[in-house]
mmCIF file of N, CA and C and ligand atoms in Angstrom:
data_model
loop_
_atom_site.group_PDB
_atom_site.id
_atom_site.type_symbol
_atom_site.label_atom_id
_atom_site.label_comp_id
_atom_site.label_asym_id
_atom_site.label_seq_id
_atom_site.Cartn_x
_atom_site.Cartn_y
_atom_site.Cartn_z
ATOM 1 N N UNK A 1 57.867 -12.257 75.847
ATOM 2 C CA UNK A 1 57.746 -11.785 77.221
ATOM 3 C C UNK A 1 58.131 -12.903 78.196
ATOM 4 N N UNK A 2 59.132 -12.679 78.879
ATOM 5 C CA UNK A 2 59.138 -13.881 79.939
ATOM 6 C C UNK A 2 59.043 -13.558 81.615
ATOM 7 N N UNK A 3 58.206 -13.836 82.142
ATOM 8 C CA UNK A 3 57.754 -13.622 83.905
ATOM 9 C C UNK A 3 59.459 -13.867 84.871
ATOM 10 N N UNK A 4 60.162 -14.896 84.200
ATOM 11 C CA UNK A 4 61.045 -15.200 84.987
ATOM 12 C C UNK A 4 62.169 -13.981 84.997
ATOM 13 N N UNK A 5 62.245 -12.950 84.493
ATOM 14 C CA UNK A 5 63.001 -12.074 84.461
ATOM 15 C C UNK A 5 62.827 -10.805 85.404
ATOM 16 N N UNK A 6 61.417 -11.011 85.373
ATOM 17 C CA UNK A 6 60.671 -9.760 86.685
ATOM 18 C C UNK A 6 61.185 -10.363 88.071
ATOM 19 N N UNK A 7 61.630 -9.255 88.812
ATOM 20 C CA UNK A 7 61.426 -9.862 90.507
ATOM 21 C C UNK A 7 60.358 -10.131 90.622
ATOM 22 N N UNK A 8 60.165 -11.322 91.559
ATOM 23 C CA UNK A 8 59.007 -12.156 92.444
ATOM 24 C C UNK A 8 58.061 -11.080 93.042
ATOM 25 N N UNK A 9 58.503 -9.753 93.577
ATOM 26 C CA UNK A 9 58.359 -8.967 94.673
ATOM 27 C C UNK A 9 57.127 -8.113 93.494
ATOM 28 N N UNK A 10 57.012 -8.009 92.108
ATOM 29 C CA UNK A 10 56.487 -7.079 91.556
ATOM 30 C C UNK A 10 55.044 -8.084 91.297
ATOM 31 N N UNK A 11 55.656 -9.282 91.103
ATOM 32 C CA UNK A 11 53.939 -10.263 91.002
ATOM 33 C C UNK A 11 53.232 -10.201 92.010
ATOM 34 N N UNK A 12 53.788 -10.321 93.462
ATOM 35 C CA UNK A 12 53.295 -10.182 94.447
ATOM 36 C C UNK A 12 52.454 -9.249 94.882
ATOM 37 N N UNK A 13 52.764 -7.958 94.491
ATOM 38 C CA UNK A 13 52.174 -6.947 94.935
ATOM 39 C C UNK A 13 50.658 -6.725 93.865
ATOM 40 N N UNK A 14 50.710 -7.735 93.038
ATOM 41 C CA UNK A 14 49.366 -7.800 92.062
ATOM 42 C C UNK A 14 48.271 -8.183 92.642
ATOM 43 N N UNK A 15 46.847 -8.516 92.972
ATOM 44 C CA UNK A 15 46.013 -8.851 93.285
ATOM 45 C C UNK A 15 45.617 -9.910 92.187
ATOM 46 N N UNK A 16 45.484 -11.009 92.343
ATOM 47 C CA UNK A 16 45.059 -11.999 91.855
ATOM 48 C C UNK A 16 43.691 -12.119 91.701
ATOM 49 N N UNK A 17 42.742 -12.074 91.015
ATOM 50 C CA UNK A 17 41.828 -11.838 90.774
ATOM 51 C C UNK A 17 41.259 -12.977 89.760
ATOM 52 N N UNK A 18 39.935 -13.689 89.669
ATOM 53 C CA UNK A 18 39.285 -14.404 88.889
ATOM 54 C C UNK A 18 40.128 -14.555 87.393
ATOM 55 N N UNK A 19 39.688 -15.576 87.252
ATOM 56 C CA UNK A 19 40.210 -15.670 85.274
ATOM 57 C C UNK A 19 39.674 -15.141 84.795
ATOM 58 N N UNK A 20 39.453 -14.135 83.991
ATOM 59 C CA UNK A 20 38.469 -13.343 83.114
ATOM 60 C C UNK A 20 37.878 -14.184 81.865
ATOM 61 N N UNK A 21 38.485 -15.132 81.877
ATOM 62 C CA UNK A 21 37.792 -16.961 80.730
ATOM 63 C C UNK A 21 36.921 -17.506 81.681
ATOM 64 N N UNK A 22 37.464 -18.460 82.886
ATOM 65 C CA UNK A 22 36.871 -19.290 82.864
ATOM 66 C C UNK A 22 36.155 -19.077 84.196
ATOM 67 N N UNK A 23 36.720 -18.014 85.329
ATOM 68 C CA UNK A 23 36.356 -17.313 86.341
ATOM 69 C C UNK A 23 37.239 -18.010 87.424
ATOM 70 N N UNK A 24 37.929 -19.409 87.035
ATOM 71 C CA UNK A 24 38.820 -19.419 88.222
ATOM 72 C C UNK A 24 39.836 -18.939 88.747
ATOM 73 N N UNK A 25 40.338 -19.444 89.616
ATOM 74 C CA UNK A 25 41.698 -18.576 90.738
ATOM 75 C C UNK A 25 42.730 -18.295 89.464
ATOM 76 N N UNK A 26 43.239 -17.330 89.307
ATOM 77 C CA UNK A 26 43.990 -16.546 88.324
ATOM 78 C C UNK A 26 45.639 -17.276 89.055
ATOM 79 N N UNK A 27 46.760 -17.577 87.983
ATOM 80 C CA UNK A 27 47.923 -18.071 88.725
ATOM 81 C C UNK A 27 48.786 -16.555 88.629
ATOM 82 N N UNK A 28 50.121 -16.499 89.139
ATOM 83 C CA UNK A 28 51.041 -15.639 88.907
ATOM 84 C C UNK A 28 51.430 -15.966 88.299
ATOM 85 N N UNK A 29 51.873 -17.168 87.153
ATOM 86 C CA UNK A 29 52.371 -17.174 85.757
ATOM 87 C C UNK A 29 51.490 -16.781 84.895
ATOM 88 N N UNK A 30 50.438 -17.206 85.010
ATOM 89 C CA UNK A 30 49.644 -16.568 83.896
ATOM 90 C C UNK A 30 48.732 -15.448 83.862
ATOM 91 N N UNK A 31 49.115 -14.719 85.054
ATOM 92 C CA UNK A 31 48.418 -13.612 85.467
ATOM 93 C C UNK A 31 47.606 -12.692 84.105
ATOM 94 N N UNK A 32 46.610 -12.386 84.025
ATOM 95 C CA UNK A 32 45.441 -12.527 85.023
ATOM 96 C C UNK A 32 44.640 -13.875 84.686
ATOM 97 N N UNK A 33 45.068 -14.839 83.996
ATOM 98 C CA UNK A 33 44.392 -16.022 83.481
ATOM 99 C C UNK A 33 44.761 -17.298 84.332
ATOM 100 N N UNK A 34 44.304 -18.485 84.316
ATOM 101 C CA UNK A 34 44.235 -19.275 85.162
ATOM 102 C C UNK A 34 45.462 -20.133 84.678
ATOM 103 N N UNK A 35 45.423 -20.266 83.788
ATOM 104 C CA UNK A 35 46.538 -21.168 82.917
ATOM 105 C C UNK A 35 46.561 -20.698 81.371
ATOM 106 N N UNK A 36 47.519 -21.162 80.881
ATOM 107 C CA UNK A 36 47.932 -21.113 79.111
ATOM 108 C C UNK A 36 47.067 -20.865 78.678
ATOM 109 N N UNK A 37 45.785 -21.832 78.594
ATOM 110 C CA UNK A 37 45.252 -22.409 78.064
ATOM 111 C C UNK A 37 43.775 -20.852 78.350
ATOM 112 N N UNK A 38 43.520 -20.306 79.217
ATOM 113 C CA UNK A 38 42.583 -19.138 78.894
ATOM 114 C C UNK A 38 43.112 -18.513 78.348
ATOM 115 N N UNK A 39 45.048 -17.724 78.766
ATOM 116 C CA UNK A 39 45.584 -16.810 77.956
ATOM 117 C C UNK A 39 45.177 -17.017 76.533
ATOM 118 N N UNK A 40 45.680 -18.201 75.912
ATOM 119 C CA UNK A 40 45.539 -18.858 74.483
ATOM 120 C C UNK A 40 44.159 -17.903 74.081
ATOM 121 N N UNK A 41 42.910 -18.664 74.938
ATOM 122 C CA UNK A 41 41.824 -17.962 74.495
ATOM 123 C C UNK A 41 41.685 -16.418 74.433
ATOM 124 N N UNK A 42 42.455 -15.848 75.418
ATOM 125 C CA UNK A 42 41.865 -14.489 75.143
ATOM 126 C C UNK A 42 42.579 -13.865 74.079
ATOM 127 N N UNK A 43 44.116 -14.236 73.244
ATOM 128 C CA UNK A 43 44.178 -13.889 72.680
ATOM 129 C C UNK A 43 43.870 -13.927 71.719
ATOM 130 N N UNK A 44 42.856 -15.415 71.565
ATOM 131 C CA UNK A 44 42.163 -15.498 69.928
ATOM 132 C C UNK A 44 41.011 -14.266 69.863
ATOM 133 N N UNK A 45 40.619 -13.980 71.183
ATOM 134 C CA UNK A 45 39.278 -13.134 71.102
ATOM 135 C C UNK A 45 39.991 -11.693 70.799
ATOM 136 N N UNK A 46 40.849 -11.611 71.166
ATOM 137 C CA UNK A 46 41.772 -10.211 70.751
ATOM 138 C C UNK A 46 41.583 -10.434 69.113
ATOM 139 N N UNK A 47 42.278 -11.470 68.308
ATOM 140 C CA UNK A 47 42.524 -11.342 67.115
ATOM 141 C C UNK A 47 41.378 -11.533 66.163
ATOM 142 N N UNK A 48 40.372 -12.293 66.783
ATOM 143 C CA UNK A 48 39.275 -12.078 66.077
ATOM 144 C C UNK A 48 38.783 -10.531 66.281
ATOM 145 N N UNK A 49 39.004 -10.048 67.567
ATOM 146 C CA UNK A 49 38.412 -8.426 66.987
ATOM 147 C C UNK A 49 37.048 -8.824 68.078
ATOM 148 N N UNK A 50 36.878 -9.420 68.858
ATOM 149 C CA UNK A 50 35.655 -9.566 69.711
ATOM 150 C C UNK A 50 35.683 -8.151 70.905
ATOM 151 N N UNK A 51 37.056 -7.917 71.024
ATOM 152 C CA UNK A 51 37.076 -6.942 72.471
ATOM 153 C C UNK A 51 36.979 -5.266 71.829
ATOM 154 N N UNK A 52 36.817 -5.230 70.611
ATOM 155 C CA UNK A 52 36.875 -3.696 70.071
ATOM 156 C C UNK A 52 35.711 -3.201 70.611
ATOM 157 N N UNK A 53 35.787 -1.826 70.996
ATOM 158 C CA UNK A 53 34.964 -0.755 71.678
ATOM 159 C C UNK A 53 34.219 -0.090 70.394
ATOM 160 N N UNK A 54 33.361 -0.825 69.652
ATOM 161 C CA UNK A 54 32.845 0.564 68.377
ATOM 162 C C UNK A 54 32.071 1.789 68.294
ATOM 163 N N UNK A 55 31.633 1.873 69.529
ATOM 164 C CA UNK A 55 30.893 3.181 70.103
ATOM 165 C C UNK A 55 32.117 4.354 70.708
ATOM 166 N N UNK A 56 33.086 3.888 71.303
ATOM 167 C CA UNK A 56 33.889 4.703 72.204
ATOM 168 C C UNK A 56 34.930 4.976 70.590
ATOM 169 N N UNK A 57 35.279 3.758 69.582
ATOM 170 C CA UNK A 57 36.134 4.651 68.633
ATOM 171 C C UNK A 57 35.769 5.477 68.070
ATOM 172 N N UNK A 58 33.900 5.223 67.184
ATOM 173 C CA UNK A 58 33.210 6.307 66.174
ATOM 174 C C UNK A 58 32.946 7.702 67.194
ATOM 175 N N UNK A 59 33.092 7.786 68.850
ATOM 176 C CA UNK A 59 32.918 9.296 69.108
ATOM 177 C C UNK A 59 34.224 9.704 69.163
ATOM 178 N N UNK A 60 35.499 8.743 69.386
ATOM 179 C CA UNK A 60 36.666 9.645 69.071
ATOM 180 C C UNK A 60 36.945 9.911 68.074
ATOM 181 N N UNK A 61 36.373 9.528 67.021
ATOM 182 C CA UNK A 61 36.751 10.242 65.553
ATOM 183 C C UNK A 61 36.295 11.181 64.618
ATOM 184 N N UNK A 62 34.723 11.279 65.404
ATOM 185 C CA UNK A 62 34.601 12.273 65.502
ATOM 186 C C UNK A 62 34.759 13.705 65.918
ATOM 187 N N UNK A 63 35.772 13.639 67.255
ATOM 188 C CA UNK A 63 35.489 15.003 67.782
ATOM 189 C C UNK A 63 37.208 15.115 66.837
ATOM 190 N N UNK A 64 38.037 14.086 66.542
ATOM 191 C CA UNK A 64 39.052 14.076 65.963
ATOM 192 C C UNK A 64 38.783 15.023 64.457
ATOM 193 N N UNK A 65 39.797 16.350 64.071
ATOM 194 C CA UNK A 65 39.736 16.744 63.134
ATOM 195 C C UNK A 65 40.187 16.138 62.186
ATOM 196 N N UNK A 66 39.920 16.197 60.772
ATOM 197 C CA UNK A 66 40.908 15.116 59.502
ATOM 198 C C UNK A 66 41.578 16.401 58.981
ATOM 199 N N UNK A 67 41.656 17.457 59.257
ATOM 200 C CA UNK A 67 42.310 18.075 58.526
ATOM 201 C C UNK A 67 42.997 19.101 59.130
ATOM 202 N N UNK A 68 44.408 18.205 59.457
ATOM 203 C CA UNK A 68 45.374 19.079 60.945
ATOM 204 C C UNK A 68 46.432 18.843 60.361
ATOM 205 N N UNK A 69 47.062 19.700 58.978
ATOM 206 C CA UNK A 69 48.427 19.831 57.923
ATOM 207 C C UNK A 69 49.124 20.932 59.604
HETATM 208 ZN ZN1 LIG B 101 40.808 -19.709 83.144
#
């Protein structure tokens, strides 16, 4: 993914909002993270599996039929 390929005009119109890591000022390169270095983190918490919803998947699989030939 590279930022430098987007017009300027589409970051802009983003709201910059807290780091969701560390809570500081979020940059437009690393939107919504402050720098590399939270992105880095949130994607370890992605790959460890920390951000999975396990209540919201076990009721969609339930109302989900298993047997739709
Ligand atoms: Zn941060």
């Amino acid at each position: 993914m590279s930022e430098e390929d987007k017009p300027a005009d589409v970051v802009h119109l983003r709201q910059l909002g807290p780091c969701p890591i560390c809570k500081k000022t979020s940059t437009q390169k690393y939107h919504p993270f402050c720098s590399s270095h939270c992105a880095n983190v949130d994607l370890g918490r992605w790959l460890n599996g920390v951000y999975t919803v396990p209540s919201q998947r076990e009721e969609n699989r339930d109302i989900e039929p298993e047997t739709n030939e």
